[in-house]
mmCIF file of C-alpha atoms and ligand atoms in Angstrom:
data_model
loop_
_atom_site.group_PDB
_atom_site.id
_atom_site.type_symbol
_atom_site.label_atom_id
_atom_site.label_comp_id
_atom_site.label_asym_id
_atom_site.label_seq_id
_atom_site.Cartn_x
_atom_site.Cartn_y
_atom_site.Cartn_z
ATOM 1 C CA MET A 1 95.841 111.868 155.955
ATOM 2 C CA THR A 2 99.527 110.908 156.287
ATOM 3 C CA ALA A 3 101.884 112.984 158.499
ATOM 4 C CA LYS A 4 103.821 113.946 155.348
ATOM 5 C CA HIS A 5 100.675 115.207 153.614
ATOM 6 C CA CYS A 6 99.663 117.162 156.740
ATOM 7 C CA MET A 7 103.098 118.783 156.896
ATOM 8 C CA ARG A 8 102.933 119.788 153.222
ATOM 9 C CA GLN A 9 99.537 121.409 153.720
ATOM 10 C CA THR A 10 100.806 123.320 156.786
ATOM 11 C CA MET A 11 103.836 124.564 154.768
ATOM 12 C CA MET A 12 101.565 125.713 151.906
ATOM 13 C CA LEU A 13 99.341 127.547 154.382
ATOM 14 C CA CYS A 14 102.400 129.238 155.898
ATOM 15 C CA ALA A 15 103.647 130.300 152.474
ATOM 16 C CA ALA A 16 100.228 131.738 151.523
ATOM 17 C CA LEU A 17 100.083 133.630 154.850
ATOM 18 C CA PHE A 18 103.626 134.938 154.262
ATOM 19 C CA CYS A 19 102.599 136.275 150.856
ATOM 20 C CA LEU A 20 99.551 137.969 152.305
ATOM 21 C CA ILE A 21 101.441 139.609 155.165
ATOM 22 C CA ALA A 22 104.924 140.247 153.820
ATOM 23 C CA LEU A 23 104.233 141.463 150.304
ATOM 24 C CA PRO A 24 102.378 144.654 151.141
ATOM 25 C CA VAL A 25 105.035 145.522 153.687
ATOM 26 C CA ARG A 26 107.732 144.943 151.166
ATOM 27 C CA ALA A 27 105.832 147.150 148.681
ATOM 28 C CA GLU A 28 105.716 149.889 151.326
ATOM 29 C CA THR A 29 109.414 149.742 151.976
ATOM 30 C CA ALA A 30 110.851 148.826 148.546
ATOM 31 C CA PRO A 31 113.172 151.614 147.350
ATOM 32 C CA VAL A 32 111.438 154.029 144.982
ATOM 33 C CA LYS A 33 113.501 155.288 142.076
ATOM 34 C CA LEU A 34 112.246 158.249 140.118
ATOM 35 C CA ARG A 35 113.624 159.967 136.976
ATOM 36 C CA TYR A 36 113.402 163.765 137.002
ATOM 37 C CA ALA A 37 113.850 165.507 133.656
ATOM 38 C CA ASN A 38 114.636 169.167 133.149
ATOM 39 C CA PHE A 39 115.143 171.249 130.009
ATOM 40 C CA PRO A 40 117.734 173.976 130.780
ATOM 41 C CA ALA A 41 121.452 173.675 131.467
ATOM 42 C CA ALA A 42 122.606 172.097 134.721
ATOM 43 C CA ALA A 43 123.912 175.389 136.169
ATOM 44 C CA THR A 44 120.542 177.209 135.842
ATOM 45 C CA PHE A 45 118.114 177.708 138.729
ATOM 46 C CA PRO A 46 115.481 175.095 137.697
ATOM 47 C CA CYS A 47 118.257 172.463 137.749
ATOM 48 C CA VAL A 48 119.764 173.742 140.952
ATOM 49 C CA ALA A 49 116.280 173.418 142.470
ATOM 50 C CA MET A 50 115.949 169.920 140.999
ATOM 51 C CA GLU A 51 119.169 168.759 142.666
ATOM 52 C CA ARG A 52 118.110 170.340 145.982
ATOM 53 C CA TRP A 53 114.711 168.655 145.827
ATOM 54 C CA ALA A 54 116.306 165.268 145.041
ATOM 55 C CA LYS A 55 118.598 165.586 148.061
ATOM 56 C CA ASP A 56 115.811 166.769 150.371
ATOM 57 C CA ILE A 57 113.326 164.080 149.391
ATOM 58 C CA THR A 58 115.915 161.317 149.809
ATOM 59 C CA ALA A 59 116.784 162.663 153.272
ATOM 60 C CA ARG A 60 113.153 163.088 154.330
ATOM 61 C CA THR A 61 112.206 159.559 153.286
ATOM 62 C CA GLY A 62 115.259 158.102 155.100
ATOM 63 C CA GLY A 63 116.696 156.924 151.803
ATOM 64 C CA ALA A 64 113.507 155.179 150.633
ATOM 65 C CA VAL A 65 113.361 157.415 147.550
ATOM 66 C CA SER A 66 116.243 158.029 145.175
ATOM 67 C CA ILE A 67 116.120 160.448 142.258
ATOM 68 C CA GLU A 68 118.037 160.281 139.021
ATOM 69 C CA THR A 69 118.267 163.745 137.557
ATOM 70 C CA PHE A 70 118.485 164.642 133.846
ATOM 71 C CA PRO A 71 119.357 168.353 133.283
ATOM 72 C CA GLY A 72 119.916 170.060 129.964
ATOM 73 C CA GLY A 73 117.207 168.232 128.002
ATOM 74 C CA THR A 74 119.169 164.983 128.195
ATOM 75 C CA LEU A 75 115.967 162.989 128.741
ATOM 76 C CA LEU A 76 113.212 165.444 127.645
ATOM 77 C CA ASP A 77 113.456 168.965 126.189
ATOM 78 C CA ALA A 78 111.072 171.839 126.982
ATOM 79 C CA LYS A 79 108.625 171.072 124.151
ATOM 80 C CA ASN A 80 108.349 167.352 124.884
ATOM 81 C CA MET A 81 108.304 167.524 128.654
ATOM 82 C CA VAL A 82 104.606 167.085 129.406
ATOM 83 C CA ARG A 83 104.117 164.409 126.784
ATOM 84 C CA GLY A 84 107.236 162.549 127.943
ATOM 85 C CA VAL A 85 106.073 162.508 131.589
ATOM 86 C CA MET A 86 102.615 161.416 130.550
ATOM 87 C CA GLN A 87 104.115 158.558 128.524
ATOM 88 C CA GLY A 88 106.376 157.515 131.353
ATOM 89 C CA GLN A 89 109.765 158.432 129.802
ATOM 90 C CA ALA A 90 110.378 160.420 132.993
ATOM 91 C CA ASP A 91 108.526 160.289 136.324
ATOM 92 C CA ILE A 92 108.999 163.977 137.104
ATOM 93 C CA GLY A 93 109.220 166.938 134.737
ATOM 94 C CA CYS A 94 109.644 170.693 134.899
ATOM 95 C CA ILE A 95 108.203 173.276 132.503
ATOM 96 C CA SER A 96 107.730 177.020 132.316
ATOM 97 C CA THR A 97 103.971 177.387 131.650
ATOM 98 C CA ALA A 98 104.860 180.485 129.612
ATOM 99 C CA TYR A 99 106.304 178.246 126.875
ATOM 100 C CA HIS A 100 102.819 176.795 126.275
ATOM 101 C CA PRO A 101 100.551 179.723 125.385
ATOM 102 C CA GLY A 102 96.888 178.971 126.029
ATOM 103 C CA ALA A 103 97.478 175.632 127.799
ATOM 104 C CA TYR A 104 97.573 176.942 131.398
ATOM 105 C CA PRO A 105 95.114 179.862 131.596
ATOM 106 C CA PHE A 106 95.003 179.829 135.389
ATOM 107 C CA PHE A 107 98.768 179.979 135.820
ATOM 108 C CA SER A 108 99.138 182.535 133.065
ATOM 109 C CA VAL A 109 97.879 185.253 135.478
ATOM 110 C CA PHE A 110 101.442 185.198 136.859
ATOM 111 C CA GLU A 111 102.832 186.277 133.491
ATOM 112 C CA LEU A 112 101.031 189.603 133.687
ATOM 113 C CA PRO A 113 102.740 192.920 134.501
ATOM 114 C CA LEU A 114 101.467 193.071 138.130
ATOM 115 C CA GLY A 115 104.557 194.545 139.685
ATOM 116 C CA PHE A 116 105.831 191.528 141.606
ATOM 117 C CA SER A 117 109.270 192.389 142.873
ATOM 118 C CA SER A 118 110.536 188.998 143.880
ATOM 119 C CA ALA A 119 110.370 185.357 142.725
ATOM 120 C CA GLU A 120 110.003 184.230 146.327
ATOM 121 C CA THR A 121 106.724 186.191 146.673
ATOM 122 C CA VAL A 122 105.389 184.888 143.337
ATOM 123 C CA SER A 123 106.292 181.320 144.328
ATOM 124 C CA ARG A 124 104.484 181.586 147.659
ATOM 125 C CA VAL A 125 101.393 183.159 146.065
ATOM 126 C CA MET A 126 101.373 180.558 143.265
ATOM 127 C CA TRP A 127 101.327 177.691 145.743
ATOM 128 C CA GLU A 128 98.702 179.298 147.910
ATOM 129 C CA LEU A 129 96.284 179.977 145.043
ATOM 130 C CA TYR A 130 96.918 176.685 143.296
ATOM 131 C CA THR A 131 96.060 174.671 146.387
ATOM 132 C CA LYS A 132 92.944 176.748 146.943
ATOM 133 C CA HIS A 133 91.664 176.509 143.324
ATOM 134 C CA GLN A 134 93.086 173.189 142.063
ATOM 135 C CA PRO A 135 92.658 174.402 138.436
ATOM 136 C CA LYS A 136 91.231 171.902 135.898
ATOM 137 C CA GLU A 137 94.041 172.590 133.428
ATOM 138 C CA VAL A 138 96.407 170.427 135.491
ATOM 139 C CA SER A 139 93.956 167.673 136.442
ATOM 140 C CA ARG A 140 96.023 165.122 134.491
ATOM 141 C CA LEU A 141 99.181 166.087 136.368
ATOM 142 C CA LYS A 142 100.245 165.947 140.005
ATOM 143 C CA ILE A 143 101.880 169.257 140.843
ATOM 144 C CA ILE A 144 104.756 168.905 143.317
ATOM 145 C CA ALA A 145 106.307 172.398 143.215
ATOM 146 C CA LEU A 146 105.525 175.818 141.764
ATOM 147 C CA PHE A 147 107.894 178.719 141.395
ATOM 148 C CA SER A 148 108.962 181.512 139.082
ATOM 149 C CA CYS A 149 112.089 183.256 137.968
ATOM 150 C CA ALA A 150 112.756 186.813 139.217
ATOM 151 C CA PRO A 151 111.181 189.785 137.329
ATOM 152 C CA SER A 152 112.306 190.046 133.731
ATOM 153 C CA GLN A 153 114.885 192.579 132.595
ATOM 154 C CA VAL A 154 116.426 193.595 129.309
ATOM 155 C CA MET A 155 119.867 192.220 128.422
ATOM 156 C CA SER A 156 121.149 193.349 125.116
ATOM 157 C CA ILE A 157 124.025 193.198 122.671
ATOM 158 C CA LYS A 158 123.138 196.772 121.553
ATOM 159 C CA PRO A 159 123.354 199.647 124.084
ATOM 160 C CA VAL A 160 120.010 200.223 125.921
ATOM 161 C CA LYS A 161 119.905 203.028 128.387
ATOM 162 C CA THR A 162 116.398 204.459 128.187
ATOM 163 C CA PRO A 163 112.898 203.079 127.537
ATOM 164 C CA ALA A 164 113.105 204.722 124.103
ATOM 165 C CA ASP A 165 116.029 202.407 123.215
ATOM 166 C CA LEU A 166 113.620 199.451 123.370
ATOM 167 C CA LYS A 167 111.967 200.505 120.155
ATOM 168 C CA GLY A 168 112.633 197.886 117.496
ATOM 169 C CA LEU A 169 115.009 195.929 119.662
ATOM 170 C CA VAL A 170 114.731 192.174 118.799
ATOM 171 C CA LEU A 171 114.506 190.301 122.088
ATOM 172 C CA ARG A 172 113.780 186.714 122.982
ATOM 173 C CA ALA A 173 110.587 186.666 125.094
ATOM 174 C CA SER A 174 107.997 183.887 125.446
ATOM 175 C CA GLY A 175 104.308 183.652 126.251
ATOM 176 C CA ILE A 176 102.481 186.750 127.531
ATOM 177 C CA LEU A 177 105.892 188.336 128.108
ATOM 178 C CA ALA A 178 106.163 188.583 124.321
ATOM 179 C CA ASP A 179 102.931 190.598 124.234
ATOM 180 C CA VAL A 180 104.173 192.767 127.072
ATOM 181 C CA ALA A 181 107.419 193.357 125.206
ATOM 182 C CA THR A 182 105.448 194.438 122.096
ATOM 183 C CA THR A 183 103.663 197.143 124.089
ATOM 184 C CA LEU A 184 107.091 198.570 125.005
ATOM 185 C CA GLY A 185 108.197 198.746 121.363
ATOM 186 C CA VAL A 186 110.294 195.582 121.411
ATOM 187 C CA SER A 187 110.101 193.008 118.573
ATOM 188 C CA PRO A 188 109.824 189.728 120.496
ATOM 189 C CA VAL A 189 110.893 186.290 119.258
ATOM 190 C CA SER A 190 109.516 183.368 121.289
ATOM 191 C CA MET A 191 111.537 180.275 122.196
ATOM 192 C CA PRO A 192 112.492 178.328 125.304
ATOM 193 C CA GLN A 193 115.487 179.636 127.304
ATOM 194 C CA SER A 194 117.431 176.560 126.284
ATOM 195 C CA ASP A 195 117.320 177.674 122.608
ATOM 196 C CA THR A 196 118.491 181.230 123.374
ATOM 197 C CA PRO A 197 122.304 180.706 123.333
ATOM 198 C CA GLU A 198 122.158 179.610 119.687
ATOM 199 C CA ALA A 199 119.722 182.375 118.761
ATOM 200 C CA LEU A 200 122.016 185.003 120.253
ATOM 201 C CA GLN A 201 125.030 183.508 118.557
ATOM 202 C CA LYS A 202 123.337 183.394 115.148
ATOM 203 C CA GLY A 203 122.031 186.915 115.510
ATOM 204 C CA VAL A 204 118.361 185.808 115.432
ATOM 205 C CA VAL A 205 117.857 187.976 118.520
ATOM 206 C CA GLN A 206 119.711 191.034 119.825
ATOM 207 C CA GLY A 207 119.131 190.209 123.432
ATOM 208 C CA ILE A 208 116.737 188.719 125.929
ATOM 209 C CA LEU A 209 113.917 189.624 128.307
ATOM 210 C CA SER A 210 114.561 187.325 131.276
ATOM 211 C CA SER A 211 115.734 187.436 134.854
ATOM 212 C CA PHE A 212 119.365 188.329 135.475
ATOM 213 C CA ASP A 213 120.483 184.885 136.704
ATOM 214 C CA VAL A 214 120.996 183.824 133.015
ATOM 215 C CA LEU A 215 123.792 186.413 132.566
ATOM 216 C CA LYS A 216 126.025 184.077 134.541
ATOM 217 C CA ASP A 217 124.468 180.661 134.163
ATOM 218 C CA TYR A 218 124.371 180.833 130.340
ATOM 219 C CA ASN A 219 127.250 183.336 130.240
ATOM 220 C CA PHE A 220 124.976 185.692 128.275
ATOM 221 C CA ALA A 221 126.924 188.604 129.824
ATOM 222 C CA GLU A 222 129.741 187.779 127.380
ATOM 223 C CA SER A 223 127.630 188.904 124.383
ATOM 224 C CA CYS A 224 124.943 191.027 126.107
ATOM 225 C CA ARG A 225 126.968 193.809 127.707
ATOM 226 C CA TYR A 226 123.991 196.165 128.316
ATOM 227 C CA GLY A 227 121.168 195.807 130.838
ATOM 228 C CA LEU A 228 118.060 197.829 131.447
ATOM 229 C CA ALA A 229 116.300 197.069 134.721
ATOM 230 C CA VAL A 230 112.607 197.341 133.840
ATOM 231 C CA ASP A 231 111.038 194.887 136.309
ATOM 232 C CA MET A 232 108.732 193.192 133.830
ATOM 233 C CA PRO A 233 106.776 190.003 134.600
ATOM 234 C CA VAL A 234 108.144 186.639 135.696
ATOM 235 C CA TYR A 235 107.916 183.243 133.993
ATOM 236 C CA PRO A 236 105.952 180.719 136.068
ATOM 237 C CA PHE A 237 107.280 177.148 136.421
ATOM 238 C CA MET A 238 105.700 173.890 137.522
ATOM 239 C CA VAL A 239 107.231 170.564 138.585
ATOM 240 C CA PHE A 240 104.867 167.708 138.049
ATOM 241 C CA MET A 241 104.327 163.946 137.857
ATOM 242 C CA ASN A 242 102.035 161.716 135.899
ATOM 243 C CA VAL A 243 99.001 161.027 138.124
ATOM 244 C CA LYS A 244 99.301 157.246 137.559
ATOM 245 C CA THR A 245 102.952 157.286 138.750
ATOM 246 C CA TRP A 246 101.912 159.392 141.675
ATOM 247 C CA ASP A 247 99.053 157.071 142.675
ATOM 248 C CA ALA A 248 101.466 154.125 142.703
ATOM 249 C CA LEU A 249 103.752 155.776 145.293
ATOM 250 C CA PRO A 250 103.531 154.650 148.933
ATOM 251 C CA ALA A 251 101.435 157.015 151.058
ATOM 252 C CA ALA A 252 104.443 157.976 153.217
ATOM 253 C CA VAL A 253 106.383 159.060 150.143
ATOM 254 C CA GLN A 254 103.433 161.071 148.835
ATOM 255 C CA LYS A 255 103.213 162.808 152.193
ATOM 256 C CA ALA A 256 106.923 163.630 152.261
ATOM 257 C CA ILE A 257 106.630 165.103 148.744
ATOM 258 C CA MET A 258 103.596 167.248 149.535
ATOM 259 C CA ASP A 259 105.087 168.381 152.859
ATOM 260 C CA LEU A 260 108.167 169.563 150.965
ATOM 261 C CA ALA A 261 106.251 171.247 148.151
ATOM 262 C CA PRO A 262 105.489 174.750 149.605
ATOM 263 C CA GLU A 263 108.872 174.987 151.256
ATOM 264 C CA HIS A 264 110.754 173.903 148.142
ATOM 265 C CA SER A 265 108.736 176.321 145.984
ATOM 266 C CA ALA A 266 109.576 179.290 148.217
ATOM 267 C CA TRP A 267 113.220 178.151 148.519
ATOM 268 C CA THR A 268 113.610 178.104 144.755
ATOM 269 C CA GLY A 269 112.118 181.622 144.451
ATOM 270 C CA LYS A 270 114.547 182.924 147.069
ATOM 271 C CA TYR A 271 117.460 181.139 145.446
ATOM 272 C CA VAL A 272 116.835 182.728 142.047
ATOM 273 C CA ASP A 273 116.240 186.179 143.604
ATOM 274 C CA ASP A 274 119.643 185.999 145.375
ATOM 275 C CA HIS A 275 121.401 184.360 142.494
ATOM 276 C CA GLY A 276 120.284 187.120 140.104
ATOM 277 C CA LYS A 277 121.999 189.684 142.292
ATOM 278 C CA GLU A 278 125.187 187.627 142.323
ATOM 279 C CA ALA A 279 124.999 187.191 138.564
ATOM 280 C CA LEU A 280 124.768 190.970 138.108
ATOM 281 C CA GLU A 281 127.901 191.548 140.225
ATOM 282 C CA TRP A 282 129.743 188.801 138.438
ATOM 283 C CA SER A 283 128.802 190.192 135.040
ATOM 284 C CA ALA A 284 129.935 193.741 135.891
ATOM 285 C CA LYS A 285 133.282 192.386 137.104
ATOM 286 C CA THR A 286 133.872 189.712 134.456
ATOM 287 C CA HIS A 287 132.397 191.310 131.341
ATOM 288 C CA ALA A 288 132.020 194.995 132.216
ATOM 289 C CA PHE A 289 128.223 194.554 132.001
ATOM 290 C CA ALA A 290 126.669 198.028 132.119
ATOM 291 C CA LEU A 291 123.350 198.197 133.941
ATOM 292 C CA THR A 292 120.897 201.129 133.751
ATOM 293 C CA GLU A 293 118.286 201.049 136.473
ATOM 294 C CA LEU A 294 115.028 202.855 135.711
ATOM 295 C CA ASP A 295 113.462 204.745 138.599
ATOM 296 C CA ALA A 296 110.128 203.758 140.141
ATOM 297 C CA ALA A 297 108.114 206.259 138.086
ATOM 298 C CA GLN A 298 109.693 205.012 134.804
ATOM 299 C CA LYS A 299 108.958 201.436 135.718
ATOM 300 C CA LYS A 300 105.362 202.358 136.552
ATOM 301 C CA ALA A 301 105.024 204.113 133.224
ATOM 302 C CA LEU A 302 106.161 200.939 131.397
ATOM 303 C CA ARG A 303 103.621 198.886 133.397
ATOM 304 C CA GLU A 304 100.946 201.372 132.310
ATOM 305 C CA MET A 305 101.972 200.887 128.678
ATOM 306 C CA ALA A 306 101.562 197.155 129.157
ATOM 307 C CA ARG A 307 98.078 197.507 130.747
ATOM 308 C CA PRO A 308 96.230 196.427 127.536
ATOM 309 C CA VAL A 309 97.838 193.001 127.984
ATOM 310 C CA ILE A 310 96.004 192.611 131.287
ATOM 311 C CA ASP A 311 92.664 193.522 129.704
ATOM 312 C CA GLN A 312 93.326 191.116 126.845
ATOM 313 C CA TRP A 313 94.218 188.393 129.354
ATOM 314 C CA ILE A 314 90.920 188.895 131.257
ATOM 315 C CA ALA A 315 88.971 188.286 128.059
ATOM 316 C CA THR A 316 91.086 185.313 126.930
ATOM 317 C CA ALA A 317 91.157 183.590 130.330
ATOM 318 C CA ALA A 318 87.426 184.120 130.831
ATOM 319 C CA ALA A 319 86.778 182.483 127.443
ATOM 320 C CA LYS A 320 88.658 179.450 128.802
ATOM 321 C CA GLY A 321 86.424 179.250 131.851
ATOM 322 C CA ILE A 322 88.584 181.126 134.396
ATOM 323 C CA GLU A 323 86.917 183.648 136.629
ATOM 324 C CA ALA A 324 89.574 186.024 135.468
ATOM 325 C CA GLY A 325 88.615 189.313 137.194
ATOM 326 C CA THR A 326 88.197 187.525 140.551
ATOM 327 C CA LEU A 327 91.489 185.599 140.156
ATOM 328 C CA LEU A 328 93.344 188.769 139.297
ATOM 329 C CA GLU A 329 91.993 190.541 142.422
ATOM 330 C CA GLU A 330 92.930 187.515 144.528
ATOM 331 C CA VAL A 331 96.467 187.471 143.164
ATOM 332 C CA LEU A 332 96.875 191.192 143.839
ATOM 333 C CA ARG A 333 95.543 190.759 147.429
ATOM 334 C CA ALA A 334 97.821 187.803 148.048
ATOM 335 C CA LYS A 335 100.779 189.708 146.624
ATOM 336 C CA GLU A 336 100.129 192.650 148.963
ATOM 337 C CA LYS A 337 99.836 190.323 151.958
ATOM 338 C CA ALA A 338 102.979 188.403 151.079
ATOM 339 C CA GLU A 339 104.999 191.619 150.539
ATOM 340 C CA GLN A 340 104.076 193.071 153.923
HETATM 341 N N1 LIG B 401 113.095 184.059 132.163
HETATM 342 C C1 LIG B 401 112.533 182.779 131.838
HETATM 343 C C2 LIG B 401 112.745 181.839 132.905
HETATM 344 C C3 LIG B 401 114.141 181.638 133.293
HETATM 345 C C4 LIG B 401 114.931 182.435 134.028
HETATM 346 N N2 LIG B 401 116.140 181.858 134.252
HETATM 347 C C5 LIG B 401 116.118 180.668 133.586
HETATM 348 C C6 LIG B 401 117.092 179.670 133.477
HETATM 349 C C7 LIG B 401 116.810 178.539 132.792
HETATM 350 C C8 LIG B 401 115.565 178.352 132.142
HETATM 351 C C9 LIG B 401 114.556 179.313 132.236
HETATM 352 C C10 LIG B 401 114.884 180.459 132.989
HETATM 353 C C11 LIG B 401 112.918 182.329 130.536
HETATM 354 O O1 LIG B 401 113.611 183.109 129.949
HETATM 355 O O2 LIG B 401 112.572 181.276 130.094
#
């Protein structure tokens, strides 16, 4: 073997060794870029939460992860969100499970009139029970945050001052909230929040059943000058990835995301609770929004009227394989504990 030949062999060996050692390291440290799609307008709480999460995850991974955010349905709208993430058009997506009746029977328990008074509490309880039960309905998705909006209230173009004024009022309400609204005499029309501005403008609906944050973030207070605080159920939300995309992430990035998940979920709940109060003040000042607050007994009476929706849910969820009665009791126990 000549000296030249020997040298070439040594160089090839070194190159092979370099590939073996350096490539996995590079894969661990290569910057990760993820696209996060959201359906509502940029000013709304799911998008505020998205921006916060993006900032936090970049900071916690020392810049190894960067997130490109797409608010307002610019990459995927509410209806195409899950399919789009599964097909890889976005890496991360956000939906309200209430917009997909029947698809998320476990999470639908949070759409019931259970008397939750804050989004922060719902968000904490959702995360706790999800991690405990790991429901089958989301086995194709990797859940990275769970939260809700604040309790739903009536915002209307027509004056509403008493529960009797709800009779025949055409309000936008989605999922089980639509059934709850029916028990109160409302005529519900289902659609994602992002379609509501046009529906209000065209007179398709006379108002909305949603949390108060939208008065400001969608400027609904300009047309809906009347509010009735009824404390009806929340809409649950989930932020998720495609499992394949998730599995391809470095372990350290996965850990950072899961460490952030419960904290981010609770943060989002608290944000929307606080922001709803600000939105109410802003609406009163800017648009003379007139709010009537029902007292505790009146709110309880409305929840009693909506009780058949709970019984119906128990039957429907059980038919989908959920231990509905047990889950409901667990949610109520966790609620009580979280509220103490
Ligand atoms: N009330 C639910 C959820 C919700 C509350 N605020 C916003 C803002 C943007 C999108 C959804 C929501 C709903 O009406 O869909």
